[in-house]
Each structure stands twice: as structure tokens, then as C-alpha cells.
PDB file of C-alpha atoms in Angstrom:
ATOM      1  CA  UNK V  22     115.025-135.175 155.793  1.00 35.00           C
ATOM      2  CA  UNK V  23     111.215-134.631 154.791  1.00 37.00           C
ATOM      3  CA  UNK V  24     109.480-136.862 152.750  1.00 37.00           C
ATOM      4  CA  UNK V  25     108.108-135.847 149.901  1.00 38.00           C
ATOM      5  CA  UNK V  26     104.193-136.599 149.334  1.00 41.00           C
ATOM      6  CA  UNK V  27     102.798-140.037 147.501  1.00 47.00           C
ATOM      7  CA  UNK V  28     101.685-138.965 144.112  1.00 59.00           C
ATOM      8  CA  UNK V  29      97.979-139.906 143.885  1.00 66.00           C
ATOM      9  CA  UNK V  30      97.487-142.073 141.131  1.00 84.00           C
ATOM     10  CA  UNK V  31      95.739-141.182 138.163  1.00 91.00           C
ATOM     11  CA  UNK V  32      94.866-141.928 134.281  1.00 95.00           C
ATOM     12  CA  UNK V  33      97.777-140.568 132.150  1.00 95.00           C
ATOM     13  CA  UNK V  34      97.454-137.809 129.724  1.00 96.00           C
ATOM     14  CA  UNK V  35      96.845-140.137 126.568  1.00 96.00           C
ATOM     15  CA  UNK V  36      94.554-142.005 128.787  1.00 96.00           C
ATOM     16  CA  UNK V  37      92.561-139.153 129.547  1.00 97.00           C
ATOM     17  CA  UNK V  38      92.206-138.379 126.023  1.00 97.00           C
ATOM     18  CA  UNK V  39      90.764-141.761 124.713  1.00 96.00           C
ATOM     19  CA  UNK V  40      88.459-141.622 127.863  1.00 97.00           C
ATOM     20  CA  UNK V  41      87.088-137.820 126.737  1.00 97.00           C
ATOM     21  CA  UNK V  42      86.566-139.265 122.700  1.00 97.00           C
ATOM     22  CA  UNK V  43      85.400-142.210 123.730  1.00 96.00           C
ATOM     23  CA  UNK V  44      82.666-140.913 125.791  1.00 96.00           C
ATOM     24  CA  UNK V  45      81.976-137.796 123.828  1.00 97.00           C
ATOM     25  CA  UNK V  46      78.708-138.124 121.534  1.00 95.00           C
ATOM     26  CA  UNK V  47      79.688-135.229 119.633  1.00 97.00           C
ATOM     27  CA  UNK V  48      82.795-133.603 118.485  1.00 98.00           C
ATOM     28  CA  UNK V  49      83.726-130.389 116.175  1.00 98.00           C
ATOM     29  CA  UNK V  50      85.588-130.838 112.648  1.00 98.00           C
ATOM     30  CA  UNK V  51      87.407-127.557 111.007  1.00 97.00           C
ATOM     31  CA  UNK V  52      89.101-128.199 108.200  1.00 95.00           C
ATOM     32  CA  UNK V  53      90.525-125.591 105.231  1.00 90.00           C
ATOM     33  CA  UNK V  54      87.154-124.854 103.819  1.00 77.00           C
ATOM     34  CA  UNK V  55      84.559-124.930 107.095  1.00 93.00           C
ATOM     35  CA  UNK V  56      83.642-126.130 110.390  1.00 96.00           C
ATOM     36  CA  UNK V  57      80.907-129.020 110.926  1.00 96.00           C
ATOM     37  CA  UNK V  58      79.123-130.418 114.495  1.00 96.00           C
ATOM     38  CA  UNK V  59      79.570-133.778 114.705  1.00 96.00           C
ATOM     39  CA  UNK V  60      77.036-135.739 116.353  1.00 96.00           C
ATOM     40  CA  UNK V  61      77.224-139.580 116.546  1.00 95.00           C
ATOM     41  CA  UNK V  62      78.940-139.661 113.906  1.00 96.00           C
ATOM     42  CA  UNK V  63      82.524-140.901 115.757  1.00 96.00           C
ATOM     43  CA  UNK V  64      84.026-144.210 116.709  1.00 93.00           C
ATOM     44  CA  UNK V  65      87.491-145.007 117.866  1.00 91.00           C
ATOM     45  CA  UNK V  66      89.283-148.653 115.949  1.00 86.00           C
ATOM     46  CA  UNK V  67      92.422-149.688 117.199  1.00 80.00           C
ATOM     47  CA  UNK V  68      93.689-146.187 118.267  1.00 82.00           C
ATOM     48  CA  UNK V  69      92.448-144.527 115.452  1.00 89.00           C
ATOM     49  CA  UNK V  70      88.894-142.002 115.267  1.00 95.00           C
ATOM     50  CA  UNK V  71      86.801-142.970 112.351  1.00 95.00           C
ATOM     51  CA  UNK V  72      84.123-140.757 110.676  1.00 96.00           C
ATOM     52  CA  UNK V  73      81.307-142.285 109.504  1.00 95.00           C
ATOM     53  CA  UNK V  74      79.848-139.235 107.280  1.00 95.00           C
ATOM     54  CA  UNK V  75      76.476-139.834 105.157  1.00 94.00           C
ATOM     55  CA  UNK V  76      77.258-139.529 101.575  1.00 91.00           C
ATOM     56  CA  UNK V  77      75.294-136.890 100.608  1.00 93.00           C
ATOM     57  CA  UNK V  78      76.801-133.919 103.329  1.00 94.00           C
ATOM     58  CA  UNK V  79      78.864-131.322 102.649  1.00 94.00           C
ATOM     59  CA  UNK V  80      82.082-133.105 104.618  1.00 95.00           C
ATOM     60  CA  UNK V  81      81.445-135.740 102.273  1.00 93.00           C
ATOM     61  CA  UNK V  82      81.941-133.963  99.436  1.00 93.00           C
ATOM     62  CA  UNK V  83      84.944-131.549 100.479  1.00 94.00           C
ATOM     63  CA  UNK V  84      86.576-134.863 101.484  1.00 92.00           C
ATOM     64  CA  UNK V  85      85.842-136.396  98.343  1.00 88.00           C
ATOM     65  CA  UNK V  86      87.572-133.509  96.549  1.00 90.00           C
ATOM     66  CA  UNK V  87      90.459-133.345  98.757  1.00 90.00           C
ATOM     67  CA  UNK V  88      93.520-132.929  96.546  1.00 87.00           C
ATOM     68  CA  UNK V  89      95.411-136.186  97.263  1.00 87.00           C
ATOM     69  CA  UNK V  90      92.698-137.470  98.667  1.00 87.00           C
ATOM     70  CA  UNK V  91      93.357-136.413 101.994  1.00 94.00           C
ATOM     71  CA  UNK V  92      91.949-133.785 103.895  1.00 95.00           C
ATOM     72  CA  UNK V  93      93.642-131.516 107.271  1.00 96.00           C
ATOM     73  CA  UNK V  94      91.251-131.318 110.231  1.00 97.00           C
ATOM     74  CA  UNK V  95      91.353-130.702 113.482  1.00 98.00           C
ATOM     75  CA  UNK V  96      87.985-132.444 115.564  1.00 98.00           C
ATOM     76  CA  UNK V  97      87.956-130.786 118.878  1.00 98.00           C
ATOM     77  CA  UNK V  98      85.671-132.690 121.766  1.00 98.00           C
ATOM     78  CA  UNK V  99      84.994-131.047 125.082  1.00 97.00           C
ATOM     79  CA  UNK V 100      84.783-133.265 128.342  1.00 97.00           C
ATOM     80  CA  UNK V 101      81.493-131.604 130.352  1.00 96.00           C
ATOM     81  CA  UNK V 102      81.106-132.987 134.026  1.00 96.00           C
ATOM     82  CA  UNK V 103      77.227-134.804 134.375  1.00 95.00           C
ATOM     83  CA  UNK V 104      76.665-132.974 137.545  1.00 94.00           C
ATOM     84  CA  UNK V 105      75.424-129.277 138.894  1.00 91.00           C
ATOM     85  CA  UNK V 106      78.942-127.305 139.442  1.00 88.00           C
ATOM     86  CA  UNK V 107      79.418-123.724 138.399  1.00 86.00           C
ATOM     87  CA  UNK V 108      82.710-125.257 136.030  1.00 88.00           C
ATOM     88  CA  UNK V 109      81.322-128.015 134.449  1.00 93.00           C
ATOM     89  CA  UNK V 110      83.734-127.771 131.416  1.00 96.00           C
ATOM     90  CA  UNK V 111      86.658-130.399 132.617  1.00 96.00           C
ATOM     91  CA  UNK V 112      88.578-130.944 129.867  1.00 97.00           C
ATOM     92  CA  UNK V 113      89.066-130.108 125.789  1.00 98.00           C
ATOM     93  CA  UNK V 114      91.011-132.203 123.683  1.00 98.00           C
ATOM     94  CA  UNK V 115      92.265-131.290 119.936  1.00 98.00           C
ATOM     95  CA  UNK V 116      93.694-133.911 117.716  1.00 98.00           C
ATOM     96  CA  UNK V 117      95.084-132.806 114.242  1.00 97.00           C
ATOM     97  CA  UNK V 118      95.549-134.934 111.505  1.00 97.00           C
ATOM     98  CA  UNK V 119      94.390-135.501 108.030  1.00 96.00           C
ATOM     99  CA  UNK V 120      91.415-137.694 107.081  1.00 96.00           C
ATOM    100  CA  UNK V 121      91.177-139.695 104.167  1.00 94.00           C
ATOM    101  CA  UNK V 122      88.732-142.924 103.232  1.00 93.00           C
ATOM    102  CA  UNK V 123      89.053-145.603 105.303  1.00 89.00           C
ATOM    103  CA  UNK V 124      90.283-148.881 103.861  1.00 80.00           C
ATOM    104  CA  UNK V 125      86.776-150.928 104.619  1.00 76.00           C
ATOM    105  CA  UNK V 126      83.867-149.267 102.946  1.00 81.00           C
ATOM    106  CA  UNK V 127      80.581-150.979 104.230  1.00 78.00           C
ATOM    107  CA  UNK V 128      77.506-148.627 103.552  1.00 82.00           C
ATOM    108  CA  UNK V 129      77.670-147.527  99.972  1.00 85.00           C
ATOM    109  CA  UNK V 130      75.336-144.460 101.554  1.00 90.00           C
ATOM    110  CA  UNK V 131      78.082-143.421 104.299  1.00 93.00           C
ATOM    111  CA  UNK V 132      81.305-142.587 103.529  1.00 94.00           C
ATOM    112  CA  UNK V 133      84.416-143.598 106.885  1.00 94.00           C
ATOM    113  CA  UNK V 134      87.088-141.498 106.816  1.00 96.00           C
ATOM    114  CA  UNK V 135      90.018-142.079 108.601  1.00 95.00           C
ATOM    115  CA  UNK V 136      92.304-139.463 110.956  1.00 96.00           C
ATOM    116  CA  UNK V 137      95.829-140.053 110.930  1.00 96.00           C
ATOM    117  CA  UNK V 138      96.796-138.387 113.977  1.00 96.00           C
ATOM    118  CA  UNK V 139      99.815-135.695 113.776  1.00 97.00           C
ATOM    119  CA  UNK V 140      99.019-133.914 116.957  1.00 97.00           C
ATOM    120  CA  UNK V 141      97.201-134.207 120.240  1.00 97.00           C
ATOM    121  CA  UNK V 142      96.385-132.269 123.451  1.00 98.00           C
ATOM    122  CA  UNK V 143      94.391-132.191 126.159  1.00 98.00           C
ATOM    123  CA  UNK V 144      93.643-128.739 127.976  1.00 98.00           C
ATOM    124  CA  UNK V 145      92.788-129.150 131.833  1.00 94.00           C
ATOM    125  CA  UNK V 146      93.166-126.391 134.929  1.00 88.00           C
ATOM    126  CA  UNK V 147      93.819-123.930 132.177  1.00 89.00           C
ATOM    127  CA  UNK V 148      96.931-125.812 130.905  1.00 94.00           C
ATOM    128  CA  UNK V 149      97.096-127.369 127.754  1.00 97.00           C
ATOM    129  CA  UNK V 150      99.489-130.243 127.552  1.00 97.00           C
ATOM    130  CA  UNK V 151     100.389-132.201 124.291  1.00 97.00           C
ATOM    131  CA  UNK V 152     100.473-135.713 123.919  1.00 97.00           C
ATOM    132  CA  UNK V 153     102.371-137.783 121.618  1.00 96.00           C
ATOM    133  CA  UNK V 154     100.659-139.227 118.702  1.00 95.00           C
ATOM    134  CA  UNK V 155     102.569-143.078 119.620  1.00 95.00           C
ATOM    135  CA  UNK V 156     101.336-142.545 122.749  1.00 96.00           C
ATOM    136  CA  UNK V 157      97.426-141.852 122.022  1.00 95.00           C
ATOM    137  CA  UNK V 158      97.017-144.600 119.549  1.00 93.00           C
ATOM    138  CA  UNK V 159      98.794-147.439 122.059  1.00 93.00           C
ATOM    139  CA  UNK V 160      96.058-145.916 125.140  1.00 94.00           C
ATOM    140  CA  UNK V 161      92.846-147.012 125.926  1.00 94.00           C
ATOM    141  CA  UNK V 162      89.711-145.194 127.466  1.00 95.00           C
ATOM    142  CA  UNK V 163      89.965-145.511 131.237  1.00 96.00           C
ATOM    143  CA  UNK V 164      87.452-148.502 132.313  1.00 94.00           C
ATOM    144  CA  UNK V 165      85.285-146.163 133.894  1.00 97.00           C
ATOM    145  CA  UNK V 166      84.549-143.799 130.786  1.00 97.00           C
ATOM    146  CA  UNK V 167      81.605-144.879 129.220  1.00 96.00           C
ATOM    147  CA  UNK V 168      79.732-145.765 132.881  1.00 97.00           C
ATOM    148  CA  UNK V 169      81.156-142.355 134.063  1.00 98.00           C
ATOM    149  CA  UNK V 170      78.228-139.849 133.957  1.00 97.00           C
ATOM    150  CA  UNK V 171      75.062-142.343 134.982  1.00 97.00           C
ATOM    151  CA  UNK V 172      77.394-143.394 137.851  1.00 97.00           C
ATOM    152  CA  UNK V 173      78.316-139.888 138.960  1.00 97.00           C
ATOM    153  CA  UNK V 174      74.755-138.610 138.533  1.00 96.00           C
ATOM    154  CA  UNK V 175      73.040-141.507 140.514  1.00 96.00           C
ATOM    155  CA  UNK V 176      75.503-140.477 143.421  1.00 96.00           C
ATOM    156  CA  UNK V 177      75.251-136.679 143.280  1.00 95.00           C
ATOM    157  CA  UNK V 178      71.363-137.150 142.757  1.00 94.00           C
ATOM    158  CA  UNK V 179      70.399-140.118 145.003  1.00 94.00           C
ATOM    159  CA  UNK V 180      73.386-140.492 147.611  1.00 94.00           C
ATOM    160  CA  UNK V 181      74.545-136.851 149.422  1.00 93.00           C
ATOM    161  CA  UNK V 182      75.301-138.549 152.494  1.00 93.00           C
ATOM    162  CA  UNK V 183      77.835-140.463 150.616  1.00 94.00           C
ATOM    163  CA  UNK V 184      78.960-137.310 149.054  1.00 94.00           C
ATOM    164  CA  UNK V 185      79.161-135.671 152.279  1.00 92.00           C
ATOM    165  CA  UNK V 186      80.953-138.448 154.060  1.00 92.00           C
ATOM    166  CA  UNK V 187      83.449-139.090 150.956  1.00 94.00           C
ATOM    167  CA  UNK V 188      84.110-134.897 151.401  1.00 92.00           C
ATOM    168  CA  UNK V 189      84.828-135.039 155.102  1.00 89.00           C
ATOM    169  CA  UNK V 190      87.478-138.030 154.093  1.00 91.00           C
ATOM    170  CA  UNK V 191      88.872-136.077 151.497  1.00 87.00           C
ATOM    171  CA  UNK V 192      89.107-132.345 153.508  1.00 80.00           C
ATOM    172  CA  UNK V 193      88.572-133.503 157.254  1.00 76.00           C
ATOM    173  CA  UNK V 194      89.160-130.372 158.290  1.00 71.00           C
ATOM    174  CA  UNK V 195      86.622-129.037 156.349  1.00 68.00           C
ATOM    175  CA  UNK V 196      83.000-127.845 157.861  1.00 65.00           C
ATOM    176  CA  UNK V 197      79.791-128.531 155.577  1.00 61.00           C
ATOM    177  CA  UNK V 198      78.794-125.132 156.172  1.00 63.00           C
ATOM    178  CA  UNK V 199      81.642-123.792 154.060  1.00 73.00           C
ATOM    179  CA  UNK V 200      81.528-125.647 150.909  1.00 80.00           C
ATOM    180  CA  UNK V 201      79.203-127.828 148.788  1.00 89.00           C
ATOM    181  CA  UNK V 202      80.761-130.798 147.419  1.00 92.00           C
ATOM    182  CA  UNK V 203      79.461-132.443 144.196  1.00 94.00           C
ATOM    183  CA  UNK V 204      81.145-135.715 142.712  1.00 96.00           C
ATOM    184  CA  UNK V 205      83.014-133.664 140.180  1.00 97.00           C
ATOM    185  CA  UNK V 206      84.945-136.796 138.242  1.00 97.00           C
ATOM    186  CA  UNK V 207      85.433-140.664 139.131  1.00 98.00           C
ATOM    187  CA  UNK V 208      88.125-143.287 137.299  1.00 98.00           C
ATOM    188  CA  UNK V 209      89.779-146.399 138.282  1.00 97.00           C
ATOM    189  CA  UNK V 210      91.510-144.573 140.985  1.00 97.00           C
ATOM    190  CA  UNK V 211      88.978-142.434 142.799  1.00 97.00           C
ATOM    191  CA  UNK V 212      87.022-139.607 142.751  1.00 96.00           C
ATOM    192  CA  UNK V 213      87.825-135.781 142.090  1.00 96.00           C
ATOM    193  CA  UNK V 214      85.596-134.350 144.852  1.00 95.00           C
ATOM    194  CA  UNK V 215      84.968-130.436 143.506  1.00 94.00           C
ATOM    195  CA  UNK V 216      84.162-128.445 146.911  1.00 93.00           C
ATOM    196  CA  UNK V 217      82.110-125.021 145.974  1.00 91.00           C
ATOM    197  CA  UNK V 218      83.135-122.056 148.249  1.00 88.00           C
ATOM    198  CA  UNK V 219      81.002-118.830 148.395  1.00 84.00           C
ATOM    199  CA  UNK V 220      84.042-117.586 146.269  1.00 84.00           C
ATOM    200  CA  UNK V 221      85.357-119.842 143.905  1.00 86.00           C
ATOM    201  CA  UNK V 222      85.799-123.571 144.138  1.00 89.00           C
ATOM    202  CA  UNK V 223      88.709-126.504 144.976  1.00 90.00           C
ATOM    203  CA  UNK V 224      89.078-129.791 143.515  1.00 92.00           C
ATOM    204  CA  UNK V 225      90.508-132.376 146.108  1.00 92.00           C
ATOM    205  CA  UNK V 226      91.595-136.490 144.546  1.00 94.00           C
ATOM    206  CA  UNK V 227      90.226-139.419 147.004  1.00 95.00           C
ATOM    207  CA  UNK V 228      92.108-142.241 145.940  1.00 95.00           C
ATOM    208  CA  UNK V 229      90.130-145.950 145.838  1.00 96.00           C
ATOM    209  CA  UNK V 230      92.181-148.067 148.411  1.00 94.00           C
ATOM    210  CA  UNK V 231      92.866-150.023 145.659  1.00 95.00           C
ATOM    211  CA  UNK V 232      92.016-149.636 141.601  1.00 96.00           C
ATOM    212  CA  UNK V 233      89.212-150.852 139.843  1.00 97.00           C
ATOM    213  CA  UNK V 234      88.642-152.594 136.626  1.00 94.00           C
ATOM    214  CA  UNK V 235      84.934-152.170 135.991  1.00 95.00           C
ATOM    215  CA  UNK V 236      82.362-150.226 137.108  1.00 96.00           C
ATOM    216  CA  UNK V 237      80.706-153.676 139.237  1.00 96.00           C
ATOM    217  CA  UNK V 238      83.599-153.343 141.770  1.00 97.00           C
ATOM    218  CA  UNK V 239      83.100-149.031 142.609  1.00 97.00           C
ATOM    219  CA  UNK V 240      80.602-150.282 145.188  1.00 95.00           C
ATOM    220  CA  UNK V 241      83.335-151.846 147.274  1.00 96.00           C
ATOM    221  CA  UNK V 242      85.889-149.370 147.136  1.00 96.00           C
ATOM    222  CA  UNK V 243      83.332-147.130 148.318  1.00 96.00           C
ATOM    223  CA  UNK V 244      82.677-148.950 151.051  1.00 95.00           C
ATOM    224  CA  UNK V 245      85.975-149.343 152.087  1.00 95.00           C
ATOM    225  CA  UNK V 246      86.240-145.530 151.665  1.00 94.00           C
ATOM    226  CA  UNK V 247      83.534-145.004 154.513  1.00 92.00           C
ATOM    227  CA  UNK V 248      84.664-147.523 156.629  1.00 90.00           C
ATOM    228  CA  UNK V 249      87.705-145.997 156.730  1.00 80.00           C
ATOM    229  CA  UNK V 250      86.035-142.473 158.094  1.00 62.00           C
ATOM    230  CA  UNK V 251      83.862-144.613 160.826  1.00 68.00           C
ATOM    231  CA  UNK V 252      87.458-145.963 162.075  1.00 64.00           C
ATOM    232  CA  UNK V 253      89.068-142.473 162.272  1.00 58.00           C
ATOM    233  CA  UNK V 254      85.887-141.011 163.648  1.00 56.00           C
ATOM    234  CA  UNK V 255      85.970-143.726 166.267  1.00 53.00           C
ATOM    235  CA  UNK V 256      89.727-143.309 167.010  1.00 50.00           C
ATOM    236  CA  UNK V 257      89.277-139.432 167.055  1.00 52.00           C
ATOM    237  CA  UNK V 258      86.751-139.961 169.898  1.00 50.00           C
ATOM    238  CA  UNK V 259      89.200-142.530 171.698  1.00 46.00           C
TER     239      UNK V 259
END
């Protein structure tokens, strides 16, 4: 009887949504009455996305005015990879909910409102997959997130022999004269290598031999990753 394949590990839906908010520094808001561009305007407090809106905007208002004093919005953040690639768009998440005032008021000049989620979903490889509302608010941001584009631009920018050798791990049969590979995505459990074809493109996981839980100990699994290619280069030569 065949085996079937290992899954590669990998952040979970929910996961990957608090990893694209938490990372995003701008976001979209439609409610009822308009749409608004967010920008630094977002945090994210025990599970839950916060507003901070300056007092005198026009969110501010049509929040204030919100019959019941809540408001239905949908904020809508799009994950954009921090290297060249001809795709660069990775990932959109929606979360619907309604806003309304958050209980702790600091800044009499900024009004926090508060989005109690009712729906979630994250689109990826052209499928969008919803997430339960339990389940967002109980995730955190992978612990890679907020290092995730300075450590993914240093290697695509200062390190293509890395890149290279990590691609030859990840599609050893694969010649360097048929695809460009760029460092397309990285989390606790590896990278997504994306490898560009002269038609289209293919993104391959490499797997960390083990997780990480900060961005200090990527150095090591990368290591590991290449020493692993000089043994199998060796042994392919014995």
C-alpha cells in the first residue's frame, strides 16, 4: 500500500489572517453610506481590530450617528509580497462586523471604535475560504509577521546564492535556466519559494527542519537548509 505524502506544515487559516492585519499598514472600510482608506489607523487588542478614527472625519461622524450606535462594515486588507514577482498580491482578507465605540476612550480628539467580528475570510490561489469568528479572535499573528518583508527583501536583494541554493533544495530537478526564483513568503515553518517560468509561475513550500519562534533563530534553520543540499550534492557525486 502507498503512502500518502507528509503534509507540510503551515500557519492555519485564522493564523494567516491575524498575520495579514497585523502587518497591514492600511486597510479599506465600506460601510452603508461610503467607503474610506485606512491608513495607520488599525490595531489588533485581544483578538479584536480597533479603529482609532480622528474626531473630526467623516467615519467619525457616520459612526457617531449610527442608529443604535453601531455601525456594519466590512475592512478589507490585502497581503502584497515585499519582493519583485509578476503576482505580488498573496492574499485578501474581509472581516464583517459592526463597529461601535470602544469601551476605553483615551484621546478626547480620536474616537476607537470597536469591530465585533460576524464573518471572516481569507482569499488565497483564487479560493476564498471562511474562517470562524471563535477561531480568529483565539489566533495570533504568526511570529514571523511583522519581521516578514525586511527579512524577505534583505534575502531576495542581498543573498541570490541563497535563493538559488534554497530553489535547487526545493525543485532539484529544476535547471536555473528555466525559472527565476524569488523568496515569495517565509513563516515559522519555511519559505514559499515562487519559481517564474517564461509562461506563468509555481509556488513550491521548503519546510525549516524544525519551526521557529522568532525571527533571531531563521539564520539557523537556514543553515541547516544548505547543509542539507552540500550533503546530497556530496552523496549524489558518491
Amino acid at each position: 500500500m502507498a503512502l500518502a505524502p507528509a503534509r507540510v506544515a503551515e500557519p492555519s487559516r485564522a493564523e494567516r489572517i491575524c498575520s495579514v492585519v497585523a502587518a497591514a499598514g492600511s486597510l479599506g472600510l465600506a460601510t452603508a453610506g461610503t467607503s474610506y482608506d485606512l491608513v495607520a489607523m488599525h490595531t489588533v487588542e485581544r483578538g479584536r481590530l480597533l479603529l482609532r478614527v480622528p474626531g473630526d472625519t467623516p467615519l467619525a461622524a457616520e459612526a457617531a450617528c449610527a442608529p443604535r450606535g453601531t455601525l456594519a462594515a466590512l475592512a478589507e486588507f490585502t497581503d502584497i509580497a515585499p519582493v519583485r514577482a509578476r503576482d505580488r498580491v498573496r492574499a485578501r482578507v474581509a472581516l464583517f462586523g459592526q463597529l461601535s465605540p470602544a469601551v476605553v476612550q483615551d484621546d478626547p480628539g480620536v474616537l476607537v471604535l470597536r469591530l465585533d467580528l460576524a464573518r471572516a475570510s481569507i482569499q488565497r490561489d483564487g479560493r476564498v475560504e471562511p474562517v470562524g469568528p471563535s477561531e480568529v479572535q483565539s489566533a495570533a499573528p504568526d511570529g514571523l509577521a511583522l519581521q516578514e518583508a525586511a527579512m524577505l527583501g534583505h534575502l531576495d536583494r542581498d543573498h541570490q546564492d541563497v535563493v538559488r541554493r534554497l530553489g535547487r533544495l526545493a525543485a532539484p530537478g529544476m535547471r536555473e535556466e528555466q525559472a527565476a526564483v524569488r523568496p515569495y513568503a517565509l513563516d515559522r515553518f519555511g519559505f514559499t519559494l515562487r519559481f517564474e517560468y517564461v509562461r506563468g509561475h509555481e509556488d513550491v513550500r521548503l519546510p525549516f527542519p524544525e519551526p521557529v519562534d522568532a525571527a533571531a533563530e531563521v539564520g539557523a534553520q537556514v543553515e541547516a537548509l544548505l547543509a542539507r543540499g552540500r550533503r546530497c550534492r556530496r552523496a549524489g557525486r558518491a
